[in-house]
N, CA, C and O atoms as a MOPAC input file, in Angstrom:
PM7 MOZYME 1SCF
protein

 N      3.40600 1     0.32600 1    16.37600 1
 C      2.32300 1     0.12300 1    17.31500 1
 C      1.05100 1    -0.17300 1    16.52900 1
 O      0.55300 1     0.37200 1    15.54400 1
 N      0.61300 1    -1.41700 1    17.42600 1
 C     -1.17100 1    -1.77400 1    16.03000 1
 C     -1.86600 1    -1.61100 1    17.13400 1
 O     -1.59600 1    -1.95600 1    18.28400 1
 N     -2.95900 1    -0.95500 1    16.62200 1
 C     -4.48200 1    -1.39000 1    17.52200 1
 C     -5.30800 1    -2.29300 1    16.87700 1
 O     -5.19400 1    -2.41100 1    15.65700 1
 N     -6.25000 1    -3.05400 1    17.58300 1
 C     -6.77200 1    -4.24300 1    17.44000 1
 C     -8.07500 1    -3.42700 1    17.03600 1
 O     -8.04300 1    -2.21400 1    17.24400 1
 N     -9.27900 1    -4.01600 1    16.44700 1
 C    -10.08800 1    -3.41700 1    15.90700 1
 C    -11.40400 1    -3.15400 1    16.85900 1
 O    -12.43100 1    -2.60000 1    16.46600 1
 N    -11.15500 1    -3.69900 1    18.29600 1
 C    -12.05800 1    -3.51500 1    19.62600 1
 C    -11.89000 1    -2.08200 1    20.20700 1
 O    -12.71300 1    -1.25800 1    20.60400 1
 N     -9.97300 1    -2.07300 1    20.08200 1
 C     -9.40700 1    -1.04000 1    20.57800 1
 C     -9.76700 1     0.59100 1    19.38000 1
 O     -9.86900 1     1.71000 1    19.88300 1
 N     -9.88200 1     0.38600 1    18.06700 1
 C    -10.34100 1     1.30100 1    16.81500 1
 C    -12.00100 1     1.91400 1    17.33900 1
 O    -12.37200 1     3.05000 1    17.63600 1
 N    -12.64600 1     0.75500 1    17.29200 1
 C    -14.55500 1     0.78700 1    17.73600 1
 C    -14.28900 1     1.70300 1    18.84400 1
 O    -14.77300 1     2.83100 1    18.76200 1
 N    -13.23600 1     1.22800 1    20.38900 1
 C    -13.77800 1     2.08900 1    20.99700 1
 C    -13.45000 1     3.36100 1    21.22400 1
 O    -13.99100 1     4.03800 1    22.09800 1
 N    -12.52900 1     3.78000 1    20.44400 1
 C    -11.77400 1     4.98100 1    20.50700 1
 C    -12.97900 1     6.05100 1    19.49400 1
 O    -13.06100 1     7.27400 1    19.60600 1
 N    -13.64800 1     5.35300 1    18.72600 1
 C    -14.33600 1     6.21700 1    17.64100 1
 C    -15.61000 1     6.55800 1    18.74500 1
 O    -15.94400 1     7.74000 1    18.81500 1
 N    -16.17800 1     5.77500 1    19.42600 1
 C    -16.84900 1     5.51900 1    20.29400 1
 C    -16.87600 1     6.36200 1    21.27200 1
 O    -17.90900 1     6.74600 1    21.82000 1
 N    -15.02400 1     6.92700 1    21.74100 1
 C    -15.26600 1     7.40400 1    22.66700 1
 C    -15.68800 1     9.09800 1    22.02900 1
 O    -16.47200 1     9.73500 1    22.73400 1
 N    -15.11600 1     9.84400 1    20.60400 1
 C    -15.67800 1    10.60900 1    19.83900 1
 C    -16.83500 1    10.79700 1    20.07500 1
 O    -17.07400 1    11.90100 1    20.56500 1
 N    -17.81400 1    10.02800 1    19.89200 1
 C    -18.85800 1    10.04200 1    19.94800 1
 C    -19.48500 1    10.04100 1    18.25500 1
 O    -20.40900 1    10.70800 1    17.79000 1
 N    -18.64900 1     9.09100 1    17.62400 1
 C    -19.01800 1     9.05000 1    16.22000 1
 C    -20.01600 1     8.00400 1    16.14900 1
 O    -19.93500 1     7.02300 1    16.88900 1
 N    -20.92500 1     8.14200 1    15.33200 1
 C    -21.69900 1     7.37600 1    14.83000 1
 C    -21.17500 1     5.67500 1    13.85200 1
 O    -20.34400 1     5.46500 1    12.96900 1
 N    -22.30500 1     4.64200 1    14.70100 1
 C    -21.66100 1     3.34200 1    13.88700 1
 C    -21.58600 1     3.37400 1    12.94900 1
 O    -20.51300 1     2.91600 1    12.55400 1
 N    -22.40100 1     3.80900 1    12.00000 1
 C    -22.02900 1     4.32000 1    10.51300 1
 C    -20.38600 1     5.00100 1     9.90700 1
 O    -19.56100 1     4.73700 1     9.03200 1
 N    -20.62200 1     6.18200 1    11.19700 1
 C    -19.24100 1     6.63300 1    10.71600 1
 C    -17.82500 1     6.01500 1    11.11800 1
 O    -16.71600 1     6.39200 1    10.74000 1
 N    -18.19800 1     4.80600 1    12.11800 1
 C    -17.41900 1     4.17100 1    12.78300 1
 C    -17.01400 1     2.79500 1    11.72500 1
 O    -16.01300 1     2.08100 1    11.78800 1
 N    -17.92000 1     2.73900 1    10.96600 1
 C    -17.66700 1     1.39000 1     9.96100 1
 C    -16.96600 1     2.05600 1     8.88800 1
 O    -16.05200 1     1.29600 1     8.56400 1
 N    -16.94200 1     3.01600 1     8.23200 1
 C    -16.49100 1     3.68500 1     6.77400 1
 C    -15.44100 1     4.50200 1     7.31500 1
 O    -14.62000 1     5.09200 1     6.61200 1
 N    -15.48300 1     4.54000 1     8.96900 1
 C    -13.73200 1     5.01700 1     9.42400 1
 C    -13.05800 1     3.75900 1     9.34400 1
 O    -11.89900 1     3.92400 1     8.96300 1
 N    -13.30600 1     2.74600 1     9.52700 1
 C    -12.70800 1     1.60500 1     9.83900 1
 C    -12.34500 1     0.57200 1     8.00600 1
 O    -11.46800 1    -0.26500 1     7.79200 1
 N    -13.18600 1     0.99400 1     7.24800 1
 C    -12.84900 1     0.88600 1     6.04400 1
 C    -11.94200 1     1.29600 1     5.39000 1
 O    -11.16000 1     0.65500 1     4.68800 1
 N    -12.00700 1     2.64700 1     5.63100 1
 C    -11.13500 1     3.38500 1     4.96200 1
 C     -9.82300 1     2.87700 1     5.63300 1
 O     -8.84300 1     2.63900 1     4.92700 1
 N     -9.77900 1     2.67200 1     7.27300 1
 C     -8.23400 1     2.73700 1     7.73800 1
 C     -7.53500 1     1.26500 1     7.12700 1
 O     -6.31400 1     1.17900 1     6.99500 1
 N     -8.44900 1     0.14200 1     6.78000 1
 C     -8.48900 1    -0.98400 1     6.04300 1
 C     -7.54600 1    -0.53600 1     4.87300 1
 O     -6.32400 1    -0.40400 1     4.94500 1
 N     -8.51200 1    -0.28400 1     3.55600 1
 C     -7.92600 1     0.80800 1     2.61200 1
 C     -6.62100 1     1.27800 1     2.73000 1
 O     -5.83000 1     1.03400 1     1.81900 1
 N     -6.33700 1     1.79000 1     3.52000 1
 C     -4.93900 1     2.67100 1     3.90600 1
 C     -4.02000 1     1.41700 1     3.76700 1
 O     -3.13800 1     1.14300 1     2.95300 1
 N     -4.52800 1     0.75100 1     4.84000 1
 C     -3.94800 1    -0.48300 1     4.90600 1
 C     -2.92700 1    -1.05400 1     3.64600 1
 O     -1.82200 1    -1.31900 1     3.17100 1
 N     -3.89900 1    -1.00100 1     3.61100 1
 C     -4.08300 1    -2.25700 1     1.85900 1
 C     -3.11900 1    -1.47900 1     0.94200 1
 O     -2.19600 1    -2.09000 1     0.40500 1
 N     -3.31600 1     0.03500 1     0.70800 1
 C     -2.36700 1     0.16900 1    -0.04200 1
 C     -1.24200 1     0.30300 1     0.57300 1
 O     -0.28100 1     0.19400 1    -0.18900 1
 N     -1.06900 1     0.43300 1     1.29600 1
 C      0.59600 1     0.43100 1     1.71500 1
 C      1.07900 1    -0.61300 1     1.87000 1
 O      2.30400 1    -0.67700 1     1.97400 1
 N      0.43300 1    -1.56500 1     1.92700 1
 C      0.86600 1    -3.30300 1     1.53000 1
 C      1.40800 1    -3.14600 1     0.70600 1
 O      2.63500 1    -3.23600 1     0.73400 1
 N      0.55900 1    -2.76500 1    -0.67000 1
 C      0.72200 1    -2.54400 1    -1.72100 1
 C      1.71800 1    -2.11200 1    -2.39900 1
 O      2.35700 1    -2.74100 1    -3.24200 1
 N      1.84400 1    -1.24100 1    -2.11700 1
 C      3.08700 1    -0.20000 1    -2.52700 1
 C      4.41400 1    -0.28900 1    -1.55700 1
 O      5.37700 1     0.46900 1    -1.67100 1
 N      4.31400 1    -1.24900 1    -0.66900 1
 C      5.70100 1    -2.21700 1     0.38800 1
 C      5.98600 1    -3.02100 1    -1.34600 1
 O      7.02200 1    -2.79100 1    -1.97000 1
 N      5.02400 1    -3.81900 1    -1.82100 1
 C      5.71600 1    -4.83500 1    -2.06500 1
 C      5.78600 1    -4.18500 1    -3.99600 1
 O      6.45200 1    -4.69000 1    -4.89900 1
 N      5.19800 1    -3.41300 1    -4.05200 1
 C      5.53800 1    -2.81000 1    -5.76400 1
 C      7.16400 1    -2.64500 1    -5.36900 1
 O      8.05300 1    -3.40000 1    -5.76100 1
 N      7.36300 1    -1.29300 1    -4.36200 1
 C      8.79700 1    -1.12000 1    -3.86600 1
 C      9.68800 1    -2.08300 1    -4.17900 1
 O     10.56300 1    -1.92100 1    -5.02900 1
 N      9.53800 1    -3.03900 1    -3.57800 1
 C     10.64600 1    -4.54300 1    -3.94100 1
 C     10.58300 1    -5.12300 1    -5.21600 1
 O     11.44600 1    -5.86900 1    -5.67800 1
 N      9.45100 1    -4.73800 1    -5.83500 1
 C      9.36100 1    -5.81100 1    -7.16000 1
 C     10.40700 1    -4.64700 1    -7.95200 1
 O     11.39300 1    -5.01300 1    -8.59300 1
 N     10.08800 1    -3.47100 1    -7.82100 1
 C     10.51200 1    -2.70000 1    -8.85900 1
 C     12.37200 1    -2.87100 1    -8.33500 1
 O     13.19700 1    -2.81900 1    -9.24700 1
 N     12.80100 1    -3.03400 1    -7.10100 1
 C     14.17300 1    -2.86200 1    -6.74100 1
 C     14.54500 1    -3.86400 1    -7.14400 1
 O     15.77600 1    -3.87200 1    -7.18600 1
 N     13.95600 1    -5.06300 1    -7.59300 1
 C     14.08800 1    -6.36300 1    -7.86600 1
 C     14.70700 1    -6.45300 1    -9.07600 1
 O     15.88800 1    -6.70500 1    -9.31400 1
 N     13.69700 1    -6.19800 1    -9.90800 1
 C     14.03500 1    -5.43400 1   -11.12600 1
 C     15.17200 1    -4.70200 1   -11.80400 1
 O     15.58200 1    -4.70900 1   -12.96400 1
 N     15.50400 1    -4.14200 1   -10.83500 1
 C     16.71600 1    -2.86300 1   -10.88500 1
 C     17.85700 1    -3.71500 1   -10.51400 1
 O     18.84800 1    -3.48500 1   -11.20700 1
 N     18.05000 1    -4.87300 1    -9.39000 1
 C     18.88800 1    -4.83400 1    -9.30400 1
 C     19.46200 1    -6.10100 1   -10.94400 1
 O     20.56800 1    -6.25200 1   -11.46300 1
 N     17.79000 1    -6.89400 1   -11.33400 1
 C     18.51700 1    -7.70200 1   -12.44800 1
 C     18.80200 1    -7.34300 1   -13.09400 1
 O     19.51200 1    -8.13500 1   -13.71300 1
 N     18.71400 1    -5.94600 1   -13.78200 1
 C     18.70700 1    -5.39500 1   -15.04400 1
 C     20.37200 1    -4.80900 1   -14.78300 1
 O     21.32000 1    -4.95400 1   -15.55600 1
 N     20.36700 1    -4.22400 1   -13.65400 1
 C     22.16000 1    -3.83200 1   -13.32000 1
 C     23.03200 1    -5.38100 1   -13.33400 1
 O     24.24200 1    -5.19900 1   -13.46500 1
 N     22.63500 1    -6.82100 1   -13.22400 1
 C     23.27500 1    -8.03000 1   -13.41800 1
 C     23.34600 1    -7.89500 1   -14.89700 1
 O     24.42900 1    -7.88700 1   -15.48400 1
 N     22.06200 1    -7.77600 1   -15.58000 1
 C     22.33400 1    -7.94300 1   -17.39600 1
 C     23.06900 1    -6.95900 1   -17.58500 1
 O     23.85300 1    -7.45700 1   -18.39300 1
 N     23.39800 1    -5.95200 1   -17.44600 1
 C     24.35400 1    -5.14600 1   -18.48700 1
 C     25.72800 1    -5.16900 1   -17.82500 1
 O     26.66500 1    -4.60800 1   -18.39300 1
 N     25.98800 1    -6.10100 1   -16.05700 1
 C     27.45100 1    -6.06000 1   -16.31100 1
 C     27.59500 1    -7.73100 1   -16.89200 1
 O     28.71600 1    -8.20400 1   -17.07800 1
 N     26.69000 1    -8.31800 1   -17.07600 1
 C     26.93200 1    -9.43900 1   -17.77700 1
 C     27.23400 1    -9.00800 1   -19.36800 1
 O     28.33600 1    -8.90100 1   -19.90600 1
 N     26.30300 1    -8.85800 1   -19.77600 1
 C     26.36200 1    -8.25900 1   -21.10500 1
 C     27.95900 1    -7.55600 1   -21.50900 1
 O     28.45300 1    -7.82600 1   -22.60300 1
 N     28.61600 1    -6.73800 1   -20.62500 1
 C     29.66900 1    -5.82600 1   -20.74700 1
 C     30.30900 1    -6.75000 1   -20.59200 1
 O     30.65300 1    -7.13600 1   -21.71000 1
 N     30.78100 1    -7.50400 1   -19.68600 1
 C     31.71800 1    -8.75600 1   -19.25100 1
 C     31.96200 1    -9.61100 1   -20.73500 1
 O     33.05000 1    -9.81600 1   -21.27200 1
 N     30.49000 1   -10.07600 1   -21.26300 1
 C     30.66100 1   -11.00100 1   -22.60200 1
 C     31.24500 1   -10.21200 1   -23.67300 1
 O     32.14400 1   -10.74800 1   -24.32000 1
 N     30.77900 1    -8.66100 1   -24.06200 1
 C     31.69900 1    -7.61600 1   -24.66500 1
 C     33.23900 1    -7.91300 1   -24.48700 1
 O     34.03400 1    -8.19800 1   -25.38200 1
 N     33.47500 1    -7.79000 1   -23.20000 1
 C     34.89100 1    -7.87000 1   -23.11200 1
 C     35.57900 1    -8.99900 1   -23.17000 1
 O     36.79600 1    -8.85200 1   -23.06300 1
 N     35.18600 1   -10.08500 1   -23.30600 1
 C     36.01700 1   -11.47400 1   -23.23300 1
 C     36.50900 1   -11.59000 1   -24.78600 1
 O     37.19300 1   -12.54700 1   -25.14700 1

């Protein structure tokens, strides 16, 4: 489920938080954002990784054995 950033304003709004605190809430949830982008796509690089490095050593073992 996403909220749109009209739907964020007015929920802080309805708090009764200040625009100030309504912009550096909305930063931060940005932030949040961002790293979990982040760390979605480290996740894959690193499984990526894992799975070539498990190709080189049954390659490697395979050329051993021939």
């Amino acid at each position: 489920m996403r909220i749109t950033k009209e739907e964020w304003n007015q929920h802080l709004a309805e708090l009764g938080l200040a625009d100030a605190t309504a912009d550096a809430a909305s930063r931060q949830a940005d932030q949040l954002v961002k790293r979990g982008k982040l760390a979605k796509k480290r996740a894959s690089v690193m499984k990526a990784r894992q799975q070539l490095a498990a190709k080189q050593r049954d390659l490697a073992a395979a050329s051993r054995n021939s």
